[in-house]
PDB file of C-alpha atoms in Angstrom:
ATOM      1  CA  MET A 147      -5.480 -27.382   5.693  1.00 43.00           C
ATOM      2  CA  ARG A 148      -9.214 -27.559   6.297  1.00 45.00           C
ATOM      3  CA  GLY A 149     -10.629 -24.985   8.652  1.00 50.00           C
ATOM      4  CA  MET A 150      -7.903 -22.407   7.968  1.00 53.00           C
ATOM      5  CA  LYS A 151      -8.966 -19.015   6.658  1.00 63.00           C
ATOM      6  CA  GLY A 152      -7.338 -17.369   3.702  1.00 60.00           C
ATOM      7  CA  GLN A 153      -5.663 -18.235   0.434  1.00 61.00           C
ATOM      8  CA  THR A 154      -3.499 -21.386   0.349  1.00 64.00           C
ATOM      9  CA  PHE A 155      -0.030 -21.198  -1.224  1.00 62.00           C
ATOM     10  CA  LEU A 156       3.177 -23.223  -1.324  1.00 61.00           C
ATOM     11  CA  THR A 157       6.218 -22.137   0.670  1.00 65.00           C
ATOM     12  CA  PRO A 158       9.740 -23.570   0.704  1.00 66.00           C
ATOM     13  CA  LYS A 159      10.643 -25.405   3.903  1.00 69.00           C
ATOM     14  CA  VAL A 160      13.938 -26.987   4.932  1.00 70.00           C
ATOM     15  CA  MET A 161      13.600 -30.286   6.811  1.00 66.00           C
ATOM     16  CA  GLN A 162      16.744 -32.174   7.890  1.00 71.00           C
ATOM     17  CA  GLY A 163      18.832 -30.367   5.261  1.00 71.00           C
ATOM     18  CA  LYS A 164      16.380 -31.078   2.424  1.00 72.00           C
ATOM     19  CA  GLN A 165      14.255 -28.369   0.854  1.00 70.00           C
ATOM     20  CA  GLU A 166      10.584 -29.272   0.499  1.00 68.00           C
ATOM     21  CA  LEU A 167       7.388 -27.441  -0.310  1.00 63.00           C
ATOM     22  CA  ASP A 168       4.803 -26.924   2.396  1.00 70.00           C
ATOM     23  CA  ALA A 169       1.291 -25.503   2.242  1.00 70.00           C
ATOM     24  CA  GLY A 170       0.713 -22.151   3.944  1.00 70.00           C
ATOM     25  CA  THR A 171      -2.159 -19.707   4.017  1.00 74.00           C
ATOM     26  CA  TYR A 172      -2.516 -15.996   3.455  1.00 76.00           C
ATOM     27  CA  ASP A 173      -5.105 -14.306   5.635  1.00 83.00           C
ATOM     28  CA  ALA A 174      -5.710 -10.627   4.782  1.00 84.00           C
ATOM     29  CA  GLU A 175      -7.362  -9.936   8.165  1.00 88.00           C
ATOM     30  CA  CYS A 176      -4.364 -11.389  10.019  1.00 87.00           C
ATOM     31  CA  ALA A 177      -1.960  -9.388   7.823  1.00 88.00           C
ATOM     32  CA  ARG A 178      -3.860  -6.154   8.569  1.00 91.00           C
ATOM     33  CA  GLU A 179      -3.797  -6.886  12.316  1.00 93.00           C
ATOM     34  CA  GLU A 180      -0.055  -7.614  12.231  1.00 92.00           C
ATOM     35  CA  LEU A 181       0.535  -4.349  10.369  1.00 94.00           C
ATOM     36  CA  ALA A 182      -1.382  -2.489  13.095  1.00 95.00           C
ATOM     37  CA  LYS A 183       0.690  -4.231  15.793  1.00 95.00           C
ATOM     38  CA  ALA A 184       3.921  -3.258  13.998  1.00 94.00           C
ATOM     39  CA  ILE A 185       2.776   0.376  13.822  1.00 94.00           C
ATOM     40  CA  ILE A 186       2.037   0.290  17.566  1.00 93.00           C
ATOM     41  CA  MET A 187       5.252  -1.511  18.510  1.00 93.00           C
ATOM     42  CA  HIS A 188       7.605   0.690  16.498  1.00 94.00           C
ATOM     43  CA  GLU A 189       5.585   3.909  16.801  1.00 90.00           C
ATOM     44  CA  TYR A 190       5.358   4.338  13.040  1.00 92.00           C
ATOM     45  CA  PRO A 191       3.086   7.145  11.836  1.00 93.00           C
ATOM     46  CA  LEU A 192      -0.267   6.073  10.435  1.00 92.00           C
ATOM     47  CA  SER A 193       0.786   7.749   7.199  1.00 92.00           C
ATOM     48  CA  ILE A 194       3.237   4.879   6.590  1.00 93.00           C
ATOM     49  CA  THR A 195       0.395   3.163   4.738  1.00 91.00           C
ATOM     50  CA  ASP A 196       0.461   6.044   2.222  1.00 90.00           C
ATOM     51  CA  HIS A 197       4.212   5.864   1.558  1.00 92.00           C
ATOM     52  CA  LEU A 198       5.011   4.720  -1.969  1.00 92.00           C
ATOM     53  CA  GLY A 199       8.010   2.636  -0.870  1.00 93.00           C
ATOM     54  CA  PHE A 200       5.884   0.840   1.710  1.00 91.00           C
ATOM     55  CA  ARG A 201       3.185   0.078  -0.860  1.00 90.00           C
ATOM     56  CA  ARG A 202       5.773  -1.236  -3.331  1.00 91.00           C
ATOM     57  CA  TYR A 203       7.300  -3.439  -0.642  1.00 90.00           C
ATOM     58  CA  TYR A 204       3.951  -4.999   0.228  1.00 87.00           C
ATOM     59  CA  ALA A 205       3.052  -5.459  -3.434  1.00 88.00           C
ATOM     60  CA  ALA A 206       6.297  -7.376  -3.953  1.00 88.00           C
ATOM     61  CA  LEU A 207       5.811  -9.403  -0.780  1.00 83.00           C
ATOM     62  CA  GLN A 208       2.146 -10.307  -1.273  1.00 83.00           C
ATOM     63  CA  PRO A 209       0.442  -8.925  -4.384  1.00 83.00           C
ATOM     64  CA  VAL A 210      -2.994  -9.873  -3.027  1.00 82.00           C
ATOM     65  CA  PHE A 211      -2.585  -7.681   0.090  1.00 84.00           C
ATOM     66  CA  GLN A 212      -4.588  -4.462  -0.075  1.00 87.00           C
ATOM     67  CA  VAL A 213      -2.685  -1.866   1.962  1.00 87.00           C
ATOM     68  CA  PRO A 214      -5.272  -0.343   4.303  1.00 90.00           C
ATOM     69  CA  THR A 215      -5.951   3.381   4.446  1.00 90.00           C
ATOM     70  CA  ARG A 216      -5.013   5.464   7.487  1.00 91.00           C
ATOM     71  CA  ASN A 217      -8.598   5.348   8.734  1.00 93.00           C
ATOM     72  CA  THR A 218      -8.794   1.573   8.372  1.00 93.00           C
ATOM     73  CA  ILE A 219      -5.512   1.029  10.211  1.00 94.00           C
ATOM     74  CA  LYS A 220      -6.605   3.503  12.912  1.00 94.00           C
ATOM     75  CA  LYS A 221      -9.788   1.445  13.431  1.00 95.00           C
ATOM     76  CA  GLU A 222      -7.659  -1.716  13.647  1.00 95.00           C
ATOM     77  CA  ILE A 223      -5.393  -0.070  16.250  1.00 95.00           C
ATOM     78  CA  MET A 224      -8.407   1.065  18.271  1.00 94.00           C
ATOM     79  CA  LYS A 225      -9.796  -2.484  18.147  1.00 95.00           C
ATOM     80  CA  ILE A 226      -6.482  -3.799  19.527  1.00 95.00           C
ATOM     81  CA  TYR A 227      -6.578  -1.089  22.207  1.00 91.00           C
ATOM     82  CA  GLU A 228     -10.124  -2.023  23.273  1.00 93.00           C
ATOM     83  CA  ASN A 229      -9.171  -5.715  23.492  1.00 94.00           C
ATOM     84  CA  GLU A 230      -6.065  -4.908  25.559  1.00 92.00           C
ATOM     85  CA  ARG A 231      -8.077  -2.564  27.775  1.00 89.00           C
ATOM     86  CA  ALA A 232     -10.725  -5.219  28.451  1.00 93.00           C
ATOM     87  CA  THR A 233      -8.019  -7.792  29.219  1.00 94.00           C
ATOM     88  CA  THR A 234      -6.265  -5.403  31.624  1.00 92.00           C
ATOM     89  CA  LEU A 235      -9.489  -4.468  33.434  1.00 91.00           C
ATOM     90  CA  LYS A 236     -10.423  -8.138  33.783  1.00 93.00           C
ATOM     91  CA  LEU A 237      -6.944  -8.896  35.153  1.00 91.00           C
ATOM     92  CA  LEU A 238      -7.085  -6.049  37.680  1.00 91.00           C
ATOM     93  CA  ASP A 239     -10.573  -7.104  38.729  1.00 92.00           C
ATOM     94  CA  SER A 240      -9.363 -10.663  39.421  1.00 92.00           C
ATOM     95  CA  LEU A 241      -6.476  -9.654  41.699  1.00 91.00           C
ATOM     96  CA  ASP A 242      -6.676 -10.706  45.339  1.00 87.00           C
ATOM     97  CA  GLY A 243      -4.166  -8.121  46.549  1.00 88.00           C
ATOM     98  CA  ARG A 244      -4.035  -4.370  46.469  1.00 92.00           C
ATOM     99  CA  VAL A 245      -3.311  -2.150  43.505  1.00 94.00           C
ATOM    100  CA  ALA A 246      -1.265   1.049  43.725  1.00 95.00           C
ATOM    101  CA  ILE A 247      -2.143   3.760  41.225  1.00 93.00           C
ATOM    102  CA  THR A 248       0.540   6.278  40.226  1.00 94.00           C
ATOM    103  CA  SER A 249       0.649   9.140  37.765  1.00 89.00           C
ATOM    104  CA  TYR A 250       3.608  10.565  35.930  1.00 90.00           C
ATOM    105  CA  MET A 251       3.539  13.935  34.200  1.00 87.00           C
ATOM    106  CA  TRP A 252       6.030  15.323  31.673  1.00 84.00           C
ATOM    107  CA  THR A 253       6.293  17.882  28.925  1.00 81.00           C
ATOM    108  CA  SER A 254       7.449  17.003  25.429  1.00 74.00           C
ATOM    109  CA  THR A 255      10.473  19.145  24.605  1.00 72.00           C
ATOM    110  CA  SER A 256       9.781  19.161  20.880  1.00 70.00           C
ATOM    111  CA  GLN A 257       6.052  19.872  21.034  1.00 70.00           C
ATOM    112  CA  LYS A 258       5.801  21.768  24.345  1.00 73.00           C
ATOM    113  CA  ARG A 259       2.803  19.629  25.286  1.00 80.00           C
ATOM    114  CA  GLY A 260       2.038  18.026  28.634  1.00 85.00           C
ATOM    115  CA  TYR A 261       1.339  14.306  28.957  1.00 87.00           C
ATOM    116  CA  MET A 262       0.302  12.149  31.888  1.00 88.00           C
ATOM    117  CA  ALA A 263       0.492   8.383  32.296  1.00 90.00           C
ATOM    118  CA  ILE A 264      -1.628   6.638  34.918  1.00 90.00           C
ATOM    119  CA  THR A 265      -0.222   3.257  35.924  1.00 93.00           C
ATOM    120  CA  ALA A 266      -1.470   0.402  38.131  1.00 94.00           C
ATOM    121  CA  HIS A 267       1.171  -1.521  40.100  1.00 96.00           C
ATOM    122  CA  TYR A 268       0.492  -4.864  41.803  1.00 94.00           C
ATOM    123  CA  VAL A 269       2.191  -8.048  42.958  1.00 93.00           C
ATOM    124  CA  ASP A 270       1.133 -11.125  40.973  1.00 89.00           C
ATOM    125  CA  GLY A 271       0.654 -14.698  42.227  1.00 87.00           C
ATOM    126  CA  CYS A 272       4.383 -15.424  41.808  1.00 90.00           C
ATOM    127  CA  TRP A 273       5.350 -12.374  43.896  1.00 92.00           C
ATOM    128  CA  ASN A 274       6.571 -10.406  40.879  1.00 94.00           C
ATOM    129  CA  LEU A 275       5.879  -6.690  40.705  1.00 96.00           C
ATOM    130  CA  GLN A 276       3.761  -5.936  37.642  1.00 94.00           C
ATOM    131  CA  SER A 277       2.767  -2.608  36.087  1.00 94.00           C
ATOM    132  CA  GLN A 278       0.015  -1.803  33.605  1.00 92.00           C
ATOM    133  CA  ILE A 279      -0.510   1.585  31.972  1.00 90.00           C
ATOM    134  CA  LEU A 280      -4.176   2.428  32.408  1.00 89.00           C
ATOM    135  CA  ARG A 281      -4.282   5.774  30.622  1.00 87.00           C
ATOM    136  CA  PHE A 282      -2.008   7.994  28.593  1.00 87.00           C
ATOM    137  CA  ILE A 283      -3.432  11.496  28.430  1.00 86.00           C
ATOM    138  CA  TYR A 284      -2.605  14.764  26.688  1.00 86.00           C
ATOM    139  CA  VAL A 285      -3.110  17.529  29.270  1.00 84.00           C
ATOM    140  CA  LEU A 286      -3.715  21.121  28.219  1.00 80.00           C
ATOM    141  CA  ALA A 287      -1.715  23.845  29.964  1.00 77.00           C
ATOM    142  CA  PRO A 288      -1.759  25.172  32.620  1.00 77.00           C
ATOM    143  CA  HIS A 289      -1.237  21.965  34.626  1.00 79.00           C
ATOM    144  CA  THR A 290      -3.170  22.974  37.707  1.00 82.00           C
ATOM    145  CA  SER A 291      -4.265  20.464  40.331  1.00 84.00           C
ATOM    146  CA  ASP A 292      -7.914  20.929  39.277  1.00 86.00           C
ATOM    147  CA  ARG A 293      -7.137  20.235  35.631  1.00 82.00           C
ATOM    148  CA  LEU A 294      -5.018  17.150  36.451  1.00 83.00           C
ATOM    149  CA  CYS A 295      -7.742  15.833  38.757  1.00 83.00           C
ATOM    150  CA  ASN A 296     -10.402  16.328  36.076  1.00 82.00           C
ATOM    151  CA  GLU A 297      -8.246  14.554  33.474  1.00 80.00           C
ATOM    152  CA  CYS A 298      -7.809  11.568  35.798  1.00 78.00           C
ATOM    153  CA  ILE A 299     -11.549  11.321  36.456  1.00 79.00           C
ATOM    154  CA  ASP A 300     -12.659  11.740  32.826  1.00 74.00           C
TER     155      ASP A 300
END
């Protein structure tokens, strides 16, 4: 287990019908990143980290885990975003073919707010159509052509 970060612990493992103990590691940084990815994937509110039931669950699961604050998890999410953004820009820069840029605008029925998604579409090396969201923007009303243009450029 040399070279692995985190706290080492024993976990049960079933091999060929026999239960054995295996060494595992707990890495707080990895756990925090996975929590941020779960919040992104399932669109949980950042306030989930403040919920008592959530804190109890994590305390039972891994007592050593310090549940991050909203600000800490927001920073983690922004770090993931910046990494994904850099990866996407590098990918688009490496393409040999053309890229089509589209925008899609809609208004949230519950919040009465306008949103716009800007997406890049391209054909990859295996001739599969791929799409990458480049920006997701809240657009103030009124949704005039000048305002939409300015939002795309900013």
